[in-house]
Amino acid sequence: MTSPVPSSPVSNSQFPGSRHTPDRDAAPWRRAATGANLLSEDGSLGVTIFEEMTTLAMQTGAINLGQGFPDEDGPEEMKAAAQEAITAGANQYAPGKGILELREAVSAHQERFYGLRPDPLNEVVVTTGATEAIAASLLAFIQPGDEVLTFEPFYDSYGAIIGLAGGVHVTAPLLAPGFMPDLDRLEAAFGPRTKVVMLNNPHNPAGAVFPRPVLERIVELAEKHDALIVSDEVYEHLTFGVPHIPVATLPGAADRTITISSAGKTFSFTGWKIGWLSGPEHLVAAIRTVKQFLSYSSGTPFQAAVARGLALPDDFYTGIAATLQRKRDILADGLRAAGLGVYLPQGTYFINVDTAPLGISDAVELARRLPGLVGVAAIPVPVFCHPEGAERTRSLLRFAFCKKEDVLVEAASRLATLREKL
């Protein structure tokens, strides 16, 4: 299917990116909340947009396509493996690095799919989901005043941890319709205080999968500024017709890159909270030093089950991508019928739309009306941005399509009535 190219409501050239410097006199929790856009205009602590939209969905009986979690379990053999591990007594603390079986499975997975060979003894660590891997990585290396570069829109966890660490959050915009960076603006976002490039590929919420030239430029700039690369690749197997290229496979990247993934997105077991990171031994050791004082270890029986999952045959991995692509297209048809401009994603399980063709420029306001109007909930993209980026993306909504097909068919049918109900 082809996607129409909606016009952007605001000229991209007006917004080259931003630098968000935390108030170092603020309490750590407040810096974290500010970084994740959780503070209201009067400075009080608000709820996340995910909680707000979920509450609205429950109140109205709407289909919740806001928060990105599947409504189906993953492979039965993984569930059986977790049950077997519990029965066998794997119910106490795992080693701080994670059980060796899973670290070996992560290493074998990286070699099988990408030709990378991290040492399972010293270059792989199991974490409490990718979220802890991200937090431990940034907290290990960021000092107050150091700059962390992300693309914008950005996953809210990045802003929260950068703020908690006292870092300066620098963004480079991803530009519609393809949500690719302008490489000149990307270069301009680097500076003498750039410490970490926080890469998310495939990208949430944009759905972009960065091609080799973009990744090569990121590596070149990281080398030039002696910056680390922390690469969040949790959607690595959820791409549609384009390959996922781990940045660590590119020349010059391996010695400065930490690669992060998890079982939640690939296997649809988000509640198990099993993630991992890999990279050079000296970087992994530093991160492990921080990580052991966050959770120390977690999910012992689930770790063995994930190890089994990572060894599943290739047709499992191609199958989950093909199934998701079919679901993407079901929802995209309903969104187009609603009169929305659809940006068809190359990866993840999120699809973005432009409300401007309907004469609506405020996606936040429409998101609050949508559950009552048509019985579907979504997330406004501006909440994943700093103020400048929020203006650039002010008419964009994000929908999750990691749901059962019959749910998506019903959601598409409801969304198709949006134009007449407006």
XYZ file of C-alpha atoms in Angstrom:
422
model
C 0.000 0.000 0.000
C 1.141 3.518 -0.672
C 0.766 6.375 1.734
C -0.362 9.885 0.843
C 2.107 12.566 1.788
C 0.293 15.036 4.022
C 1.536 18.566 4.137
C 3.244 19.529 7.360
C 1.198 22.136 9.266
C 4.270 24.124 10.200
C 7.426 24.631 8.160
C 10.109 22.227 9.354
C 12.792 24.822 8.664
C 11.559 26.973 11.523
C 12.568 24.409 14.119
C 16.154 23.162 13.937
C 16.017 21.372 17.309
C 16.513 22.490 20.874
C 18.614 22.334 24.020
C 16.763 21.602 27.225
C 18.853 22.445 30.307
C 17.537 21.198 33.662
C 17.242 23.384 36.731
C 20.149 22.027 38.761
C 18.665 23.444 41.951
C 15.490 21.414 41.458
C 14.955 18.128 43.274
C 15.956 15.064 41.220
C 12.365 13.898 40.874
C 11.381 17.297 39.497
C 14.201 17.233 36.952
C 13.028 13.793 35.846
C 9.413 14.950 35.612
C 10.408 18.039 33.644
C 12.466 15.970 31.235
C 9.494 13.685 30.573
C 7.033 16.578 30.161
C 5.105 15.605 33.291
C 4.858 19.052 34.865
C 1.852 21.230 34.105
C 2.153 24.907 33.216
C 1.794 25.919 36.876
C 4.630 23.554 37.880
C 2.436 20.912 39.503
C 2.917 17.227 38.789
C 0.462 15.882 36.248
C -0.380 12.407 35.035
C 1.208 11.007 31.910
C -0.701 11.326 28.657
C -0.814 7.514 28.620
C -2.680 7.453 31.925
C -5.014 10.229 30.790
C -5.885 8.511 27.511
C -6.260 5.099 29.160
C -8.661 6.601 31.707
C -10.681 8.222 28.919
C -10.776 4.913 27.032
C -12.092 3.120 30.108
C -14.701 5.806 30.808
C -16.031 5.768 27.247
C -15.525 2.115 26.358
C -13.120 3.150 23.607
C -10.595 0.878 21.934
C -7.252 1.897 23.430
C -4.713 2.326 20.636
C -2.708 4.751 22.750
C -0.318 2.818 24.966
C 1.888 0.396 23.066
C 1.404 -3.051 24.533
C 0.039 -6.160 22.778
C -3.284 -7.756 23.702
C -2.007 -11.249 22.849
C 0.656 -13.383 24.525
C 3.814 -14.517 22.799
C 5.007 -18.052 21.972
C 3.543 -20.904 23.991
C 6.946 -22.587 24.280
C 8.266 -19.539 26.113
C 5.381 -19.571 28.577
C 5.984 -23.290 29.133
C 9.688 -22.629 29.697
C 8.903 -20.020 32.369
C 6.553 -22.430 34.127
C 9.148 -25.201 33.973
C 11.771 -22.892 35.472
C 9.455 -21.948 38.342
C 8.671 -25.594 39.040
C 12.367 -26.461 38.895
C 13.104 -23.894 41.620
C 14.540 -20.957 39.631
C 12.845 -18.527 41.998
C 15.701 -16.765 43.793
C 18.044 -13.979 42.743
C 19.726 -14.411 39.403
C 23.370 -13.307 39.107
C 23.693 -9.549 38.736
C 24.790 -9.995 35.115
C 21.848 -12.290 34.398
C 21.842 -16.061 34.094
C 24.591 -17.344 31.816
C 22.096 -19.223 29.627
C 20.430 -15.951 28.617
C 23.690 -14.050 28.172
C 24.884 -16.814 25.867
C 21.572 -16.686 24.000
C 21.877 -12.909 23.530
C 25.391 -13.333 22.162
C 24.270 -16.116 19.815
C 21.340 -13.979 18.631
C 23.619 -11.032 17.853
C 25.958 -13.272 15.883
C 23.170 -15.103 14.069
C 21.397 -11.987 12.826
C 24.134 -9.338 12.659
C 27.564 -10.962 12.839
C 28.317 -9.367 16.219
C 30.022 -11.553 18.833
C 29.738 -10.034 22.322
C 31.448 -12.098 25.020
C 28.626 -13.457 27.215
C 30.917 -13.394 30.252
C 31.897 -9.718 30.163
C 30.078 -7.906 27.360
C 26.415 -8.775 28.003
C 24.213 -7.775 30.949
C 20.574 -8.712 31.566
C 18.411 -5.831 32.825
C 14.896 -5.228 34.123
C 13.552 -4.402 30.720
C 15.151 -2.033 28.235
C 14.070 0.855 30.470
C 16.595 -0.092 33.140
C 19.287 -0.617 30.506
C 18.666 2.926 29.233
C 18.653 4.399 32.730
C 21.792 2.598 33.873
C 23.650 3.521 30.680
C 22.882 7.232 30.928
C 23.426 7.424 34.692
C 26.781 5.663 34.275
C 28.228 8.279 31.937
C 26.365 11.596 32.235
C 27.608 14.307 34.574
C 25.767 17.602 35.197
C 26.143 19.796 32.149
C 26.995 16.981 29.736
C 24.881 16.976 26.593
C 22.835 13.978 25.420
C 21.614 14.108 21.838
C 18.373 12.411 20.808
C 16.118 12.688 17.835
C 12.768 14.410 18.321
C 10.071 13.203 18.900
C 11.705 11.127 21.644
C 10.628 8.324 23.955
C 9.785 10.059 27.227
C 12.078 7.844 29.325
C 15.100 9.452 27.645
C 14.124 12.934 28.784
C 13.410 11.742 32.300
C 16.794 10.075 32.829
C 18.745 12.870 31.179
C 17.046 15.300 33.555
C 17.655 13.031 36.556
C 21.363 12.892 35.703
C 21.547 16.672 35.344
C 22.363 16.429 31.657
C 21.401 18.823 28.886
C 18.937 17.248 26.469
C 19.716 18.268 22.889
C 17.364 17.257 20.086
C 17.611 16.995 16.315
C 14.259 16.896 14.516
C 12.892 14.000 12.498
C 11.060 15.511 9.547
C 7.817 14.355 7.957
C 6.865 12.610 5.767
C 9.631 10.020 6.176
C 10.752 11.129 9.654
C 14.387 11.183 8.618
C 16.871 13.689 10.072
C 18.308 16.571 8.125
C 22.002 15.663 8.318
C 23.164 19.291 8.406
C 20.937 19.991 11.402
C 22.103 16.781 12.999
C 25.711 17.939 12.706
C 24.775 21.341 14.147
C 23.267 19.614 17.209
C 26.644 18.158 18.170
C 29.013 20.241 20.264
C 32.030 20.105 22.563
C 29.895 18.873 25.485
C 28.133 16.081 23.564
C 28.729 13.012 25.711
C 26.126 10.514 24.484
C 24.064 10.034 21.357
C 20.877 8.262 22.433
C 19.749 6.466 19.280
C 16.363 4.777 18.907
C 16.195 2.602 15.793
C 13.586 1.522 14.711
C 12.164 4.734 16.115
C 9.298 5.202 18.558
C 7.090 7.165 18.013
C 7.994 8.032 14.394
C 8.088 4.484 12.990
C 11.225 5.298 10.995
C 13.986 2.775 10.297
C 17.259 4.594 9.685
C 19.175 3.550 6.564
C 22.913 3.014 6.430
C 23.864 6.564 5.281
C 22.106 8.118 8.283
C 23.733 5.669 10.687
C 27.147 6.204 9.094
C 26.812 9.956 9.603
C 25.865 9.445 13.245
C 28.967 7.312 13.760
C 31.196 9.877 12.002
C 29.907 12.677 14.205
C 30.193 10.556 17.360
C 33.822 9.811 16.471
C 34.538 13.460 15.751
C 33.166 14.544 19.140
C 34.333 11.456 21.059
C 30.757 10.668 22.078
C 29.304 7.349 23.156
C 26.367 5.830 21.304
C 23.598 4.197 23.321
C 21.361 2.434 20.799
C 17.849 1.415 21.820
C 16.907 -1.310 19.322
C 13.917 -2.937 21.011
C 11.923 -2.978 17.751
C 14.783 -4.644 15.840
C 12.636 -7.477 14.444
C 9.546 -5.356 13.742
C 10.391 -3.825 10.360
C 8.411 -3.870 7.129
C 10.347 -4.461 3.942
C 13.496 -2.701 5.113
C 16.420 -4.174 7.063
C 17.343 -3.239 10.609
C 21.012 -2.288 10.733
C 22.518 -2.275 14.245
C 24.743 0.777 14.490
C 27.410 -1.353 16.220
C 27.991 -3.205 12.927
C 29.267 -0.061 11.177
C 32.988 0.758 10.933
C 34.172 2.802 13.889
C 31.067 2.190 15.994
C 31.661 -0.991 17.993
C 34.166 0.470 20.468
C 31.830 3.291 21.496
C 28.391 1.661 21.252
C 26.068 0.084 23.800
C 23.263 -1.882 22.139
C 19.985 -2.398 24.023
C 17.038 -4.702 23.325
C 14.385 -6.654 25.212
C 11.898 -9.504 25.137
C 8.875 -7.241 25.507
C 8.502 -6.043 21.917
C 9.880 -9.047 20.017
C 8.000 -11.730 21.961
C 4.957 -9.778 23.249
C 5.834 -10.397 26.891
C 6.050 -6.798 28.076
C 5.142 -7.747 31.648
C 8.147 -10.004 32.060
C 10.496 -6.987 31.975
C 13.537 -8.815 30.626
C 15.996 -6.678 28.675
C 19.688 -6.756 27.913
C 22.585 -4.662 26.741
C 25.864 -5.500 25.059
C 29.006 -3.636 24.144
C 32.714 -3.226 24.937
C 33.758 -4.732 28.271
C 34.890 -1.450 29.878
C 31.597 0.296 29.043
C 29.491 -2.665 30.136
C 31.394 -2.858 33.438
C 30.639 0.797 34.157
C 26.947 0.332 33.399
C 26.792 -2.851 35.460
C 28.183 -0.908 38.422
C 25.140 1.385 38.294
C 22.646 -1.311 37.359
C 23.439 -3.493 40.354
C 22.184 -0.725 42.645
C 18.955 -0.230 40.717
C 17.379 -3.700 40.562
C 20.440 -5.939 41.021
C 18.589 -8.742 39.206
C 15.075 -9.675 38.172
C 12.809 -12.314 36.677
C 14.948 -15.416 37.149
C 12.472 -17.921 35.621
C 11.641 -15.515 32.804
C 15.301 -15.236 31.850
C 15.479 -18.931 30.990
C 12.288 -18.613 28.943
C 13.665 -15.658 26.963
C 16.821 -17.644 26.242
C 14.603 -20.269 24.643
C 12.778 -17.599 22.664
C 15.972 -16.145 21.231
C 16.737 -19.549 19.733
C 13.423 -19.771 17.853
C 13.783 -20.408 14.092
C 13.972 -17.650 11.502
C 10.372 -18.134 10.394
C 9.211 -16.959 13.814
C 10.982 -13.637 13.339
C 9.799 -13.136 9.766
C 6.317 -14.181 10.839
C 5.908 -11.560 13.569
C 6.931 -8.806 11.143
C 4.538 -10.030 8.451
C 1.664 -10.238 10.939
C 2.326 -6.733 12.187
C 2.528 -5.355 8.660
C -0.921 -6.793 7.940
C -2.251 -5.172 11.119
C -0.618 -1.868 10.181
C -2.391 -1.860 6.847
C -5.799 -2.641 8.389
C -5.523 0.369 10.672
C -4.044 2.590 7.954
C -7.109 1.996 5.767
C -9.421 3.177 8.534
C -7.293 6.230 9.224
C -7.309 7.201 5.539
C -11.087 6.721 5.410
C -11.317 9.164 8.310
C -9.642 11.803 6.136
C -6.397 11.813 8.084
C -3.005 12.060 6.434
C -1.229 8.750 7.075
C 2.530 8.387 7.516
C 3.055 4.685 6.893
C 5.774 3.395 9.266
C 8.714 1.248 8.215
C 9.034 -0.294 11.665
C 7.731 -0.538 15.266
C 4.011 -0.972 15.926
C 3.063 2.699 15.804
C 1.516 4.709 12.994
C 1.388 8.513 12.892
C -1.268 10.621 11.227
C -1.712 14.291 10.448
C -5.009 15.863 11.528
C -4.454 18.987 9.393
C -6.383 17.617 6.364
C -9.464 17.677 8.602
C -8.829 21.308 9.476
C -7.592 20.388 12.962
C -4.260 21.792 14.134
C -4.329 20.708 17.793
C -3.736 16.965 18.152
C -3.828 17.130 21.957
C -7.335 18.552 21.892
C -8.486 15.983 19.322
C -6.938 13.128 21.332
C -9.089 14.144 24.295
C -12.214 14.197 22.121
C -11.520 11.073 20.079
C -12.675 8.413 22.600
C -16.051 10.104 22.926
C -16.367 10.901 19.222
C -15.587 7.524 17.661
C -14.579 5.197 20.510
C -10.836 5.015 19.798
C -7.972 6.413 21.899
C -4.626 7.665 20.570
C -1.604 9.624 21.808
C -0.714 13.130 20.562
C 2.852 13.271 19.253
C 3.656 16.733 20.756
C 3.943 15.123 24.216
C 7.130 13.444 22.956
C 8.765 16.809 22.228
C 10.224 19.945 23.748
C 8.175 23.118 23.126
C 9.749 23.850 19.733
C 9.212 20.291 18.544
C 5.696 20.264 19.980
C 4.853 23.186 17.711
C 6.290 21.382 14.706
C 4.275 18.216 15.440
C 1.194 19.889 16.888
C -1.247 18.205 14.467
C 0.146 14.659 14.718
C -1.408 11.654 16.484
C 0.138 8.244 17.177
C -1.843 4.991 17.104
C -0.607 1.549 18.216
C -1.498 -1.436 16.015
C -0.122 -4.252 18.218
C -3.656 -5.540 18.844
C -5.756 -8.464 17.657
C -6.883 -8.165 14.050
C -10.582 -8.120 14.921
C -9.932 -5.257 17.343
C -8.126 -3.317 14.613
C -10.895 -4.003 12.093
C -13.414 -2.562 14.568
C -11.145 0.394 15.335
C -10.708 1.084 11.618
C -14.483 0.976 11.144
C -15.001 3.456 13.979
C -12.257 5.771 12.768
C -13.794 5.834 9.276
C -16.734 7.762 10.766
C -14.555 10.531 12.206
C -14.974 13.037 9.398
C -18.781 12.966 9.524
C -18.841 13.138 13.331
C -16.555 16.156 13.354
